[in-house]
Amino acid sequence: MSFILTNCMAISIMFVILLFVSIVCNKRIAALFISFVTVLFGSFLLLYAFAKISGFDALDIQIKGLMIIGEGLILLVITSVFISVQEAKKKTL
């Protein structure tokens, strides 16, 4: 568990890279899934910090969890805009 807590920002960056790779490969369901997993990962960090950790370490993990949740929501918006644009292009063709 300490590996996840110390490298949580690197893990979230890997989620972003995977999302953009799936967008480039036109895998819309994978992109939605990755953005949803990012939100769940941030929620997991936030809830774990509330339940198990105390002191300033908990505050650090809670802030990182909130940042990752925000990142996941932004990725969800980017993915939904990308899917909407693709569907609009399909309808015009």
Short mmCIF file of N, CA and C in Angstrom, two decimals:
data_model
loop_
_atom_site.label_atom_id
_atom_site.label_comp_id
_atom_site.label_asym_id
_atom_site.label_seq_id
_atom_site.Cartn_x
_atom_site.Cartn_y
_atom_site.Cartn_z
N MET A 1 0.82 -1.19 0.00
CA MET A 1 0.00 0.00 0.00
C MET A 1 0.86 1.26 0.00
N SER A 2 2.02 1.16 0.60
CA SER A 2 2.88 2.35 0.64
C SER A 2 3.37 2.72 -0.76
N PHE A 3 3.51 1.73 -1.64
CA PHE A 3 3.90 2.02 -3.01
C PHE A 3 2.85 2.88 -3.70
N ILE A 4 1.59 2.54 -3.51
CA ILE A 4 0.50 3.30 -4.13
C ILE A 4 0.45 4.70 -3.54
N LEU A 5 0.63 4.82 -2.23
CA LEU A 5 0.55 6.13 -1.61
C LEU A 5 1.71 7.04 -2.01
N THR A 6 2.89 6.48 -2.16
CA THR A 6 4.03 7.33 -2.53
C THR A 6 4.05 7.66 -4.01
N ASN A 7 3.46 6.82 -4.84
CA ASN A 7 3.49 7.02 -6.29
C ASN A 7 2.12 7.30 -6.87
N CYS A 8 1.20 7.86 -6.09
CA CYS A 8 -0.16 8.05 -6.58
C CYS A 8 -0.23 9.07 -7.71
N MET A 9 0.59 10.08 -7.69
CA MET A 9 0.56 11.06 -8.78
C MET A 9 1.12 10.46 -10.07
N ALA A 10 2.14 9.63 -9.95
CA ALA A 10 2.68 8.96 -11.14
C ALA A 10 1.66 7.99 -11.73
N ILE A 11 0.91 7.33 -10.87
CA ILE A 11 -0.14 6.42 -11.34
C ILE A 11 -1.22 7.20 -12.08
N SER A 12 -1.59 8.36 -11.55
CA SER A 12 -2.62 9.16 -12.23
C SER A 12 -2.11 9.70 -13.56
N ILE A 13 -0.82 10.02 -13.65
CA ILE A 13 -0.25 10.45 -14.93
C ILE A 13 -0.28 9.31 -15.94
N MET A 14 -0.03 8.09 -15.47
CA MET A 14 -0.12 6.93 -16.37
C MET A 14 -1.55 6.75 -16.88
N PHE A 15 -2.55 7.02 -16.03
CA PHE A 15 -3.94 6.96 -16.48
C PHE A 15 -4.19 7.99 -17.59
N VAL A 16 -3.62 9.19 -17.45
CA VAL A 16 -3.80 10.22 -18.47
C VAL A 16 -3.15 9.79 -19.79
N ILE A 17 -1.96 9.24 -19.70
CA ILE A 17 -1.27 8.78 -20.91
C ILE A 17 -2.07 7.67 -21.59
N LEU A 18 -2.58 6.74 -20.80
CA LEU A 18 -3.41 5.67 -21.36
C LEU A 18 -4.67 6.22 -22.01
N LEU A 19 -5.25 7.25 -21.41
CA LEU A 19 -6.45 7.85 -21.97
C LEU A 19 -6.16 8.46 -23.34
N PHE A 20 -5.07 9.21 -23.44
CA PHE A 20 -4.77 9.84 -24.72
C PHE A 20 -4.36 8.82 -25.77
N VAL A 21 -3.72 7.74 -25.36
CA VAL A 21 -3.41 6.67 -26.31
C VAL A 21 -4.69 6.02 -26.81
N SER A 22 -5.65 5.81 -25.91
CA SER A 22 -6.91 5.21 -26.34
C SER A 22 -7.71 6.16 -27.22
N ILE A 23 -7.58 7.46 -27.00
CA ILE A 23 -8.25 8.43 -27.88
C ILE A 23 -7.62 8.40 -29.26
N VAL A 24 -6.30 8.34 -29.33
CA VAL A 24 -5.61 8.28 -30.62
C VAL A 24 -5.98 7.02 -31.38
N CYS A 25 -6.16 5.92 -30.66
CA CYS A 25 -6.52 4.64 -31.30
C CYS A 25 -8.01 4.50 -31.54
N ASN A 26 -8.78 5.56 -31.26
CA ASN A 26 -10.24 5.57 -31.43
C ASN A 26 -10.95 4.50 -30.62
N LYS A 27 -10.48 4.24 -29.43
CA LYS A 27 -11.13 3.32 -28.50
C LYS A 27 -11.94 4.14 -27.50
N ARG A 28 -13.20 4.41 -27.86
CA ARG A 28 -14.01 5.32 -27.05
C ARG A 28 -14.41 4.71 -25.72
N ILE A 29 -14.76 3.45 -25.71
CA ILE A 29 -15.16 2.79 -24.47
C ILE A 29 -13.98 2.70 -23.51
N ALA A 30 -12.80 2.41 -24.03
CA ALA A 30 -11.60 2.36 -23.18
C ALA A 30 -11.30 3.73 -22.59
N ALA A 31 -11.49 4.79 -23.36
CA ALA A 31 -11.24 6.14 -22.86
C ALA A 31 -12.21 6.48 -21.73
N LEU A 32 -13.47 6.15 -21.90
CA LEU A 32 -14.44 6.38 -20.84
C LEU A 32 -14.12 5.56 -19.60
N PHE A 33 -13.72 4.32 -19.81
CA PHE A 33 -13.37 3.45 -18.69
C PHE A 33 -12.16 3.98 -17.92
N ILE A 34 -11.15 4.45 -18.64
CA ILE A 34 -9.95 4.96 -17.98
C ILE A 34 -10.26 6.22 -17.19
N SER A 35 -11.08 7.11 -17.72
CA SER A 35 -11.44 8.31 -16.97
C SER A 35 -12.26 7.96 -15.73
N PHE A 36 -13.12 6.96 -15.85
CA PHE A 36 -13.90 6.52 -14.69
C PHE A 36 -13.00 5.87 -13.65
N VAL A 37 -12.02 5.09 -14.08
CA VAL A 37 -11.07 4.46 -13.15
C VAL A 37 -10.23 5.52 -12.44
N THR A 38 -9.90 6.61 -13.13
CA THR A 38 -9.15 7.69 -12.51
C THR A 38 -9.96 8.33 -11.38
N VAL A 39 -11.24 8.56 -11.61
CA VAL A 39 -12.10 9.10 -10.55
C VAL A 39 -12.19 8.12 -9.39
N LEU A 40 -12.33 6.84 -9.69
CA LEU A 40 -12.40 5.84 -8.62
C LEU A 40 -11.10 5.74 -7.83
N PHE A 41 -9.97 5.87 -8.51
CA PHE A 41 -8.68 5.84 -7.83
C PHE A 41 -8.53 7.03 -6.87
N GLY A 42 -8.96 8.20 -7.30
CA GLY A 42 -8.93 9.37 -6.43
C GLY A 42 -9.87 9.21 -5.25
N SER A 43 -11.05 8.63 -5.48
CA SER A 43 -11.99 8.38 -4.38
C SER A 43 -11.43 7.37 -3.40
N PHE A 44 -10.75 6.35 -3.92
CA PHE A 44 -10.12 5.37 -3.06
C PHE A 44 -9.07 6.01 -2.17
N LEU A 45 -8.23 6.87 -2.75
CA LEU A 45 -7.20 7.54 -1.95
C LEU A 45 -7.83 8.43 -0.88
N LEU A 46 -8.85 9.16 -1.26
CA LEU A 46 -9.52 10.05 -0.30
C LEU A 46 -10.13 9.27 0.84
N LEU A 47 -10.86 8.23 0.53
CA LEU A 47 -11.52 7.44 1.59
C LEU A 47 -10.51 6.67 2.43
N TYR A 48 -9.44 6.18 1.81
CA TYR A 48 -8.40 5.48 2.57
C TYR A 48 -7.71 6.43 3.54
N ALA A 49 -7.47 7.66 3.11
CA ALA A 49 -6.83 8.63 3.99
C ALA A 49 -7.73 8.98 5.17
N PHE A 50 -9.04 9.06 4.94
CA PHE A 50 -9.96 9.32 6.04
C PHE A 50 -10.01 8.18 7.04
N ALA A 51 -9.94 6.95 6.53
CA ALA A 51 -10.15 5.79 7.40
C ALA A 51 -8.89 5.31 8.10
N LYS A 52 -7.76 5.30 7.45
CA LYS A 52 -6.59 4.60 7.98
C LYS A 52 -5.43 5.49 8.41
N ILE A 53 -5.30 6.68 7.85
CA ILE A 53 -4.11 7.48 8.08
C ILE A 53 -4.47 8.68 8.95
N SER A 54 -3.51 9.09 9.78
CA SER A 54 -3.75 10.25 10.63
C SER A 54 -2.59 11.23 10.49
N GLY A 55 -2.81 12.44 10.92
CA GLY A 55 -1.76 13.45 10.90
C GLY A 55 -1.66 14.14 9.56
N PHE A 56 -0.48 14.72 9.32
CA PHE A 56 -0.28 15.47 8.09
C PHE A 56 -0.18 14.56 6.86
N ASP A 57 0.17 13.30 7.06
CA ASP A 57 0.19 12.37 5.94
C ASP A 57 -1.22 12.19 5.38
N ALA A 58 -2.20 12.16 6.26
CA ALA A 58 -3.58 12.02 5.81
C ALA A 58 -4.00 13.24 4.99
N LEU A 59 -3.60 14.41 5.45
CA LEU A 59 -3.93 15.62 4.72
C LEU A 59 -3.30 15.62 3.33
N ASP A 60 -2.06 15.17 3.24
CA ASP A 60 -1.37 15.08 1.96
C ASP A 60 -2.09 14.13 1.01
N ILE A 61 -2.45 12.96 1.49
CA ILE A 61 -3.13 11.98 0.65
C ILE A 61 -4.54 12.45 0.29
N GLN A 62 -5.22 13.14 1.21
CA GLN A 62 -6.55 13.66 0.90
C GLN A 62 -6.50 14.70 -0.21
N ILE A 63 -5.51 15.58 -0.14
CA ILE A 63 -5.38 16.60 -1.19
C ILE A 63 -5.04 15.96 -2.52
N LYS A 64 -4.13 14.98 -2.51
CA LYS A 64 -3.80 14.28 -3.75
C LYS A 64 -5.02 13.54 -4.30
N GLY A 65 -5.82 12.94 -3.41
CA GLY A 65 -7.04 12.26 -3.84
C GLY A 65 -8.02 13.21 -4.49
N LEU A 66 -8.18 14.40 -3.89
CA LEU A 66 -9.08 15.39 -4.49
C LEU A 66 -8.56 15.88 -5.84
N MET A 67 -7.24 16.04 -5.95
CA MET A 67 -6.66 16.45 -7.23
C MET A 67 -6.88 15.39 -8.29
N ILE A 68 -6.74 14.12 -7.92
CA ILE A 68 -6.93 13.04 -8.90
C ILE A 68 -8.39 12.91 -9.28
N ILE A 69 -9.30 13.14 -8.33
CA ILE A 69 -10.73 13.13 -8.67
C ILE A 69 -11.03 14.25 -9.67
N GLY A 70 -10.49 15.44 -9.43
CA GLY A 70 -10.67 16.55 -10.37
C GLY A 70 -10.09 16.24 -11.73
N GLU A 71 -8.91 15.63 -11.73
CA GLU A 71 -8.28 15.24 -12.99
C GLU A 71 -9.15 14.24 -13.74
N GLY A 72 -9.71 13.28 -13.03
CA GLY A 72 -10.58 12.29 -13.65
C GLY A 72 -11.84 12.91 -14.22
N LEU A 73 -12.39 13.90 -13.52
CA LEU A 73 -13.58 14.57 -14.04
C LEU A 73 -13.26 15.39 -15.28
N ILE A 74 -12.10 16.03 -15.29
CA ILE A 74 -11.67 16.76 -16.49
C ILE A 74 -11.48 15.80 -17.65
N LEU A 75 -10.87 14.65 -17.38
CA LEU A 75 -10.68 13.64 -18.42
C LEU A 75 -12.02 13.12 -18.94
N LEU A 76 -12.99 13.00 -18.04
CA LEU A 76 -14.32 12.56 -18.45
C LEU A 76 -14.96 13.57 -19.39
N VAL A 77 -14.80 14.86 -19.10
CA VAL A 77 -15.33 15.90 -19.97
C VAL A 77 -14.62 15.88 -21.32
N ILE A 78 -13.29 15.75 -21.31
CA ILE A 78 -12.54 15.70 -22.57
C ILE A 78 -12.98 14.51 -23.40
N THR A 79 -13.16 13.37 -22.76
CA THR A 79 -13.58 12.16 -23.49
C THR A 79 -14.98 12.33 -24.06
N SER A 80 -15.89 12.91 -23.30
CA SER A 80 -17.25 13.08 -23.80
C SER A 80 -17.29 14.09 -24.96
N VAL A 81 -16.48 15.14 -24.90
CA VAL A 81 -16.41 16.08 -26.02
C VAL A 81 -15.83 15.39 -27.25
N PHE A 82 -14.80 14.59 -27.06
CA PHE A 82 -14.20 13.85 -28.16
C PHE A 82 -15.22 12.91 -28.81
N ILE A 83 -15.98 12.20 -28.00
CA ILE A 83 -16.99 11.29 -28.54
C ILE A 83 -18.09 12.06 -29.26
N SER A 84 -18.50 13.21 -28.72
CA SER A 84 -19.52 14.02 -29.38
C SER A 84 -19.05 14.53 -30.74
N VAL A 85 -17.80 14.95 -30.81
CA VAL A 85 -17.26 15.42 -32.08
C VAL A 85 -17.20 14.28 -33.09
N GLN A 86 -16.78 13.10 -32.65
CA GLN A 86 -16.73 11.95 -33.56
C GLN A 86 -18.12 11.59 -34.07
N GLU A 87 -19.11 11.61 -33.20
CA GLU A 87 -20.47 11.29 -33.62
C GLU A 87 -21.02 12.36 -34.58
N ALA A 88 -20.68 13.61 -34.34
CA ALA A 88 -21.13 14.67 -35.26
C ALA A 88 -20.50 14.52 -36.62
N LYS A 89 -19.25 14.11 -36.67
CA LYS A 89 -18.58 13.88 -37.95
C LYS A 89 -19.21 12.69 -38.68
N LYS A 90 -19.61 11.67 -37.94
CA LYS A 90 -20.26 10.51 -38.57
C LYS A 90 -21.60 10.89 -39.18
N LYS A 91 -22.35 11.75 -38.50
CA LYS A 91 -23.67 12.13 -38.99
C LYS A 91 -23.59 13.03 -40.22
N THR A 92 -22.53 13.84 -40.31
CA THR A 92 -22.41 14.71 -41.48
C THR A 92 -21.92 13.95 -42.71
N LEU A 93 -21.25 12.83 -42.49
CA LEU A 93 -20.79 12.03 -43.62
C LEU A 93 -21.91 11.17 -44.07
#
